[in-house]
């Protein structure tokens, strides 16, 4: 994913700063000169630095004003969801402004999330925001700006886990004889392998090195172990409070059956 194109103001600022730096290097490379000229050189250097500071300060105020105005604009406008540029070259991320706070959390055996009926389906769906966890920005013509939109990783991971869960539900129903023989079609089974690989890479990217004490002679189920966790609900609420999850294209215009995007086709 490429970085979004730099604005004309930022480009001009970078050019001016490069020019000022080049001028300073040229001055510093001059040989020792008679005292009168050295004094004038000292005055010029102070004046140059002062002008550069004033220029940078004025430009920063202008950019801050533009950001403030754009953040209050309608969600239908382009770049209505400002975010900080990601150093890895990903789309501008509105969550980089969130102050992360680690806290302890004990993993417990949540039977309701292991339910294979409607209750379990609802709970798994509620782990994701209403739009599936996408940050959508639009161009002037209203179409999705694919270069600067994306799926939030944690929600992509949860989506993949639920896809595995739904496939296992279907297989379980087949084994139990709840489906007639020959009527079973493992729809999207190729997607499951993508999900397994995606989650495996995600887990190793931000590995949790917690040591889980054995609760039997041969292993552990992980329950009752304390971990350091991010404030998941806080980040999710941050998106809700700023209307980030409201930016979603209807299935009629983008394709799809259930109002959610297929994360595989985003990246």
Short mmCIF file of C-alpha atoms in Angstrom, two decimals:
data_model
loop_
_atom_site.label_atom_id
_atom_site.label_comp_id
_atom_site.label_asym_id
_atom_site.label_seq_id
_atom_site.Cartn_x
_atom_site.Cartn_y
_atom_site.Cartn_z
CA UNK A 1 0.00 0.00 0.00
CA UNK A 2 1.46 3.33 -1.01
CA UNK A 3 1.43 6.46 1.10
CA UNK A 4 -1.25 9.01 0.16
CA UNK A 5 0.01 11.81 -2.13
CA UNK A 6 1.54 14.73 -0.27
CA UNK A 7 -0.48 17.94 -0.20
CA UNK A 8 0.87 20.99 -2.10
CA UNK A 9 1.35 22.83 1.19
CA UNK A 10 3.45 20.05 2.69
CA UNK A 11 5.46 19.73 -0.52
CA UNK A 12 6.21 23.47 -0.52
CA UNK A 13 7.17 23.33 3.15
CA UNK A 14 9.59 20.45 2.53
CA UNK A 15 11.15 22.32 -0.42
CA UNK A 16 11.61 25.51 1.60
CA UNK A 17 13.19 23.61 4.49
CA UNK A 18 15.55 21.75 2.12
CA UNK A 19 16.58 25.07 0.56
CA UNK A 20 17.19 26.64 3.96
CA UNK A 21 19.27 23.64 5.03
CA UNK A 22 21.35 23.86 1.84
CA UNK A 23 21.99 27.58 2.42
CA UNK A 24 23.08 26.90 5.98
CA UNK A 25 25.50 24.18 4.82
CA UNK A 26 26.95 26.60 2.26
CA UNK A 27 27.55 29.22 4.96
CA UNK A 28 29.13 26.71 7.31
CA UNK A 29 31.55 25.56 4.60
CA UNK A 30 33.00 29.05 4.06
CA UNK A 31 36.58 29.63 5.31
CA UNK A 32 37.31 31.91 8.26
CA UNK A 33 36.73 35.51 7.19
CA UNK A 34 37.68 38.89 8.62
CA UNK A 35 35.75 39.85 11.75
CA UNK A 36 33.43 42.48 10.13
CA UNK A 37 32.15 39.94 7.59
CA UNK A 38 31.88 37.24 10.26
CA UNK A 39 29.69 39.57 12.30
CA UNK A 40 27.39 40.20 9.32
CA UNK A 41 27.34 36.46 8.68
CA UNK A 42 26.24 35.88 12.29
CA UNK A 43 23.43 38.43 11.95
CA UNK A 44 22.28 36.89 8.64
CA UNK A 45 22.23 33.42 10.13
CA UNK A 46 20.06 34.55 13.06
CA UNK A 47 17.73 36.38 10.68
CA UNK A 48 17.45 33.31 8.42
CA UNK A 49 16.62 31.04 11.36
CA UNK A 50 14.01 33.49 12.65
CA UNK A 51 12.31 33.72 9.25
CA UNK A 52 12.35 29.93 8.88
CA UNK A 53 10.76 29.46 12.32
CA UNK A 54 8.06 32.01 11.48
CA UNK A 55 7.34 30.28 8.16
CA UNK A 56 7.12 26.82 9.72
CA UNK A 57 4.91 28.11 12.55
CA UNK A 58 2.54 29.87 10.16
CA UNK A 59 2.31 26.80 7.93
CA UNK A 60 1.64 24.54 10.92
CA UNK A 61 -1.20 26.80 12.09
CA UNK A 62 -2.68 26.78 8.58
CA UNK A 63 -2.55 22.98 8.39
CA UNK A 64 -4.09 22.65 11.85
CA UNK A 65 -6.95 24.95 10.80
CA UNK A 66 -7.53 22.89 7.63
CA UNK A 67 -7.60 19.68 9.67
CA UNK A 68 -10.06 21.19 12.15
CA UNK A 69 -12.40 22.29 9.36
CA UNK A 70 -12.18 18.98 7.49
CA UNK A 71 -12.91 16.98 10.65
CA UNK A 72 -16.22 18.82 11.01
CA UNK A 73 -17.25 18.34 7.40
CA UNK A 74 -19.94 15.94 6.19
CA UNK A 75 -19.06 12.26 6.06
CA UNK A 76 -19.87 12.30 2.35
CA UNK A 77 -16.96 14.63 1.65
CA UNK A 78 -13.54 13.30 0.62
CA UNK A 79 -11.02 12.93 3.44
CA UNK A 80 -13.78 13.37 6.01
CA UNK A 81 -11.99 10.86 8.26
CA UNK A 82 -8.59 12.44 8.99
CA UNK A 83 -5.82 10.25 10.33
CA UNK A 84 -2.09 10.24 10.90
CA UNK A 85 0.14 8.87 8.15
CA UNK A 86 1.26 5.33 8.90
CA UNK A 87 5.07 5.04 8.86
CA UNK A 88 4.74 1.61 7.21
CA UNK A 89 3.05 3.09 4.15
CA UNK A 90 -0.51 2.07 5.06
CA UNK A 91 -3.54 4.37 4.66
CA UNK A 92 -3.80 7.27 7.15
CA UNK A 93 -4.88 5.71 10.43
CA UNK A 94 -7.43 7.47 12.69
CA UNK A 95 -6.44 5.19 15.56
CA UNK A 96 -2.85 6.44 15.83
CA UNK A 97 -4.20 9.34 17.88
CA UNK A 98 -5.63 6.98 20.52
CA UNK A 99 -3.59 6.80 23.70
CA UNK A 100 -2.99 3.11 24.28
CA UNK A 101 -3.43 1.86 27.82
CA UNK A 102 -2.40 -1.68 28.75
CA UNK A 103 -4.42 -3.51 31.37
CA UNK A 104 -4.64 -7.02 32.75
CA UNK A 105 -7.37 -9.40 31.65
CA UNK A 106 -8.04 -12.98 32.69
CA UNK A 107 -9.02 -15.40 29.93
CA UNK A 108 -12.18 -17.29 30.91
CA UNK A 109 -14.17 -20.14 29.42
CA UNK A 110 -16.96 -18.25 27.61
CA UNK A 111 -19.49 -20.96 26.85
CA UNK A 112 -21.78 -18.49 25.08
CA UNK A 113 -19.12 -17.87 22.41
CA UNK A 114 -18.77 -21.62 21.91
CA UNK A 115 -22.49 -21.95 21.17
CA UNK A 116 -23.17 -23.19 17.63
CA UNK A 117 -26.70 -21.81 17.49
CA UNK A 118 -28.17 -18.36 16.92
CA UNK A 119 -26.91 -17.00 20.25
CA UNK A 120 -23.31 -17.74 19.31
CA UNK A 121 -23.79 -16.24 15.84
CA UNK A 122 -25.09 -12.99 17.32
CA UNK A 123 -22.27 -12.70 19.85
CA UNK A 124 -19.60 -13.26 17.21
CA UNK A 125 -21.19 -10.66 14.94
CA UNK A 126 -21.18 -8.14 17.80
CA UNK A 127 -17.41 -8.43 18.14
CA UNK A 128 -17.18 -6.38 14.93
CA UNK A 129 -18.50 -2.86 14.30
CA UNK A 130 -21.63 -2.54 12.19
CA UNK A 131 -19.65 -2.12 8.95
CA UNK A 132 -17.28 -5.02 9.59
CA UNK A 133 -14.37 -2.86 10.75
CA UNK A 134 -13.52 -0.76 7.70
CA UNK A 135 -12.22 2.81 7.48
CA UNK A 136 -13.75 4.15 4.27
CA UNK A 137 -12.76 7.40 2.57
CA UNK A 138 -14.41 8.67 -0.60
CA UNK A 139 -13.32 10.61 -3.67
CA UNK A 140 -15.04 13.74 -4.98
CA UNK A 141 -17.38 11.64 -7.14
CA UNK A 142 -18.51 9.60 -4.14
CA UNK A 143 -16.66 6.39 -5.05
CA UNK A 144 -14.47 4.62 -2.51
CA UNK A 145 -10.86 5.86 -2.35
CA UNK A 146 -9.21 2.44 -2.30
CA UNK A 147 -5.73 3.92 -1.88
CA UNK A 148 -6.63 5.54 1.44
CA UNK A 149 -9.27 3.13 2.79
CA UNK A 150 -8.73 -0.17 4.52
CA UNK A 151 -9.78 -2.84 7.01
CA UNK A 152 -8.69 -2.64 10.64
CA UNK A 153 -6.44 -5.64 11.31
CA UNK A 154 -8.02 -6.79 14.56
CA UNK A 155 -11.47 -6.90 12.99
CA UNK A 156 -10.10 -8.75 9.96
CA UNK A 157 -8.69 -11.35 12.34
CA UNK A 158 -12.03 -11.71 14.13
CA UNK A 159 -13.79 -12.02 10.77
CA UNK A 160 -11.45 -14.86 9.80
CA UNK A 161 -12.00 -16.68 13.06
CA UNK A 162 -15.76 -16.46 12.59
CA UNK A 163 -15.41 -17.80 9.04
CA UNK A 164 -13.61 -20.84 10.45
CA UNK A 165 -16.32 -21.17 13.08
CA UNK A 166 -19.13 -21.09 10.52
CA UNK A 167 -17.39 -23.75 8.41
CA UNK A 168 -16.96 -25.97 11.45
CA UNK A 169 -20.64 -25.49 12.22
CA UNK A 170 -21.54 -26.77 8.77
CA UNK A 171 -19.21 -29.75 9.07
CA UNK A 172 -20.61 -30.54 12.50
CA UNK A 173 -24.16 -30.45 11.17
CA UNK A 174 -23.16 -32.81 8.38
CA UNK A 175 -21.57 -35.29 10.77
CA UNK A 176 -24.62 -35.17 13.04
CA UNK A 177 -26.92 -35.88 10.12
CA UNK A 178 -28.70 -32.53 10.36
CA UNK A 179 -28.26 -32.06 6.62
CA UNK A 180 -29.38 -34.46 3.96
CA UNK A 181 -26.60 -36.33 2.25
CA UNK A 182 -25.60 -34.60 -0.98
CA UNK A 183 -26.99 -31.21 0.04
CA UNK A 184 -23.80 -30.09 1.74
CA UNK A 185 -21.71 -27.51 -0.05
CA UNK A 186 -18.70 -26.11 1.79
CA UNK A 187 -19.10 -22.64 0.37
CA UNK A 188 -15.96 -20.52 0.53
CA UNK A 189 -13.79 -23.35 1.84
CA UNK A 190 -10.76 -21.84 0.07
CA UNK A 191 -11.31 -18.68 2.11
CA UNK A 192 -10.83 -20.70 5.30
CA UNK A 193 -7.23 -21.51 4.38
CA UNK A 194 -6.63 -17.80 3.83
CA UNK A 195 -8.09 -17.11 7.24
CA UNK A 196 -5.90 -19.69 8.96
CA UNK A 197 -2.75 -18.27 7.39
CA UNK A 198 -3.80 -14.67 8.03
CA UNK A 199 -4.46 -15.29 11.71
CA UNK A 200 -1.21 -17.24 12.09
CA UNK A 201 0.77 -14.32 10.64
CA UNK A 202 -1.14 -11.85 12.77
CA UNK A 203 -0.43 -13.82 15.94
CA UNK A 204 3.30 -14.06 15.20
CA UNK A 205 3.48 -10.37 14.24
CA UNK A 206 2.36 -9.23 17.69
CA UNK A 207 3.13 -12.27 19.78
CA UNK A 208 1.94 -12.65 23.36
CA UNK A 209 4.83 -14.13 25.34
CA UNK A 210 2.75 -14.89 28.44
CA UNK A 211 3.78 -18.16 30.10
CA UNK A 212 0.65 -20.25 30.68
CA UNK A 213 1.04 -22.48 33.70
CA UNK A 214 0.16 -26.16 33.15
CA UNK A 215 -3.14 -27.17 34.74
CA UNK A 216 -2.68 -30.86 33.98
CA UNK A 217 0.34 -33.16 33.73
CA UNK A 218 0.25 -32.95 29.95
CA UNK A 219 -0.74 -29.37 29.10
CA UNK A 220 -2.96 -26.33 29.67
CA UNK A 221 -6.22 -24.98 28.30
CA UNK A 222 -5.14 -21.38 28.94
CA UNK A 223 -8.09 -20.45 31.14
CA UNK A 224 -7.32 -18.42 34.26
CA UNK A 225 -4.13 -16.94 32.79
CA UNK A 226 -3.66 -13.16 33.04
CA UNK A 227 -2.55 -11.20 29.97
CA UNK A 228 -1.69 -7.59 29.12
CA UNK A 229 -4.30 -6.33 26.67
CA UNK A 230 -5.14 -3.20 24.72
CA UNK A 231 -8.35 -1.34 25.44
CA UNK A 232 -10.35 -3.03 22.67
CA UNK A 233 -13.68 -1.47 23.62
CA UNK A 234 -12.02 1.95 23.91
CA UNK A 235 -10.66 1.78 20.33
CA UNK A 236 -14.01 0.50 19.06
CA UNK A 237 -15.84 3.32 20.87
CA UNK A 238 -13.35 5.80 19.38
CA UNK A 239 -14.48 4.73 15.91
CA UNK A 240 -18.16 4.87 16.87
CA UNK A 241 -17.88 8.34 18.41
CA UNK A 242 -16.30 9.72 15.22
CA UNK A 243 -18.62 8.00 12.78
CA UNK A 244 -15.84 5.88 11.31
CA UNK A 245 -18.03 2.76 11.18
CA UNK A 246 -20.79 4.73 9.42
CA UNK A 247 -18.70 4.91 6.25
CA UNK A 248 -19.88 1.80 4.44
CA UNK A 249 -21.04 1.11 0.91
CA UNK A 250 -24.41 -0.62 0.57
CA UNK A 251 -24.36 -4.17 -0.83
CA UNK A 252 -26.53 -3.01 -3.73
CA UNK A 253 -23.80 -0.74 -5.07
CA UNK A 254 -20.71 -2.76 -4.17
CA UNK A 255 -21.99 -6.33 -4.33
CA UNK A 256 -22.43 -8.75 -1.46
CA UNK A 257 -25.25 -10.53 0.24
CA UNK A 258 -25.27 -9.51 3.87
CA UNK A 259 -24.12 -5.88 4.02
CA UNK A 260 -20.56 -6.77 4.94
CA UNK A 261 -17.45 -6.64 2.81
CA UNK A 262 -15.34 -9.67 2.10
CA UNK A 263 -12.07 -8.72 3.80
CA UNK A 264 -10.11 -10.88 1.38
CA UNK A 265 -10.86 -8.50 -1.48
CA UNK A 266 -9.69 -5.41 0.39
CA UNK A 267 -5.95 -6.00 0.32
#
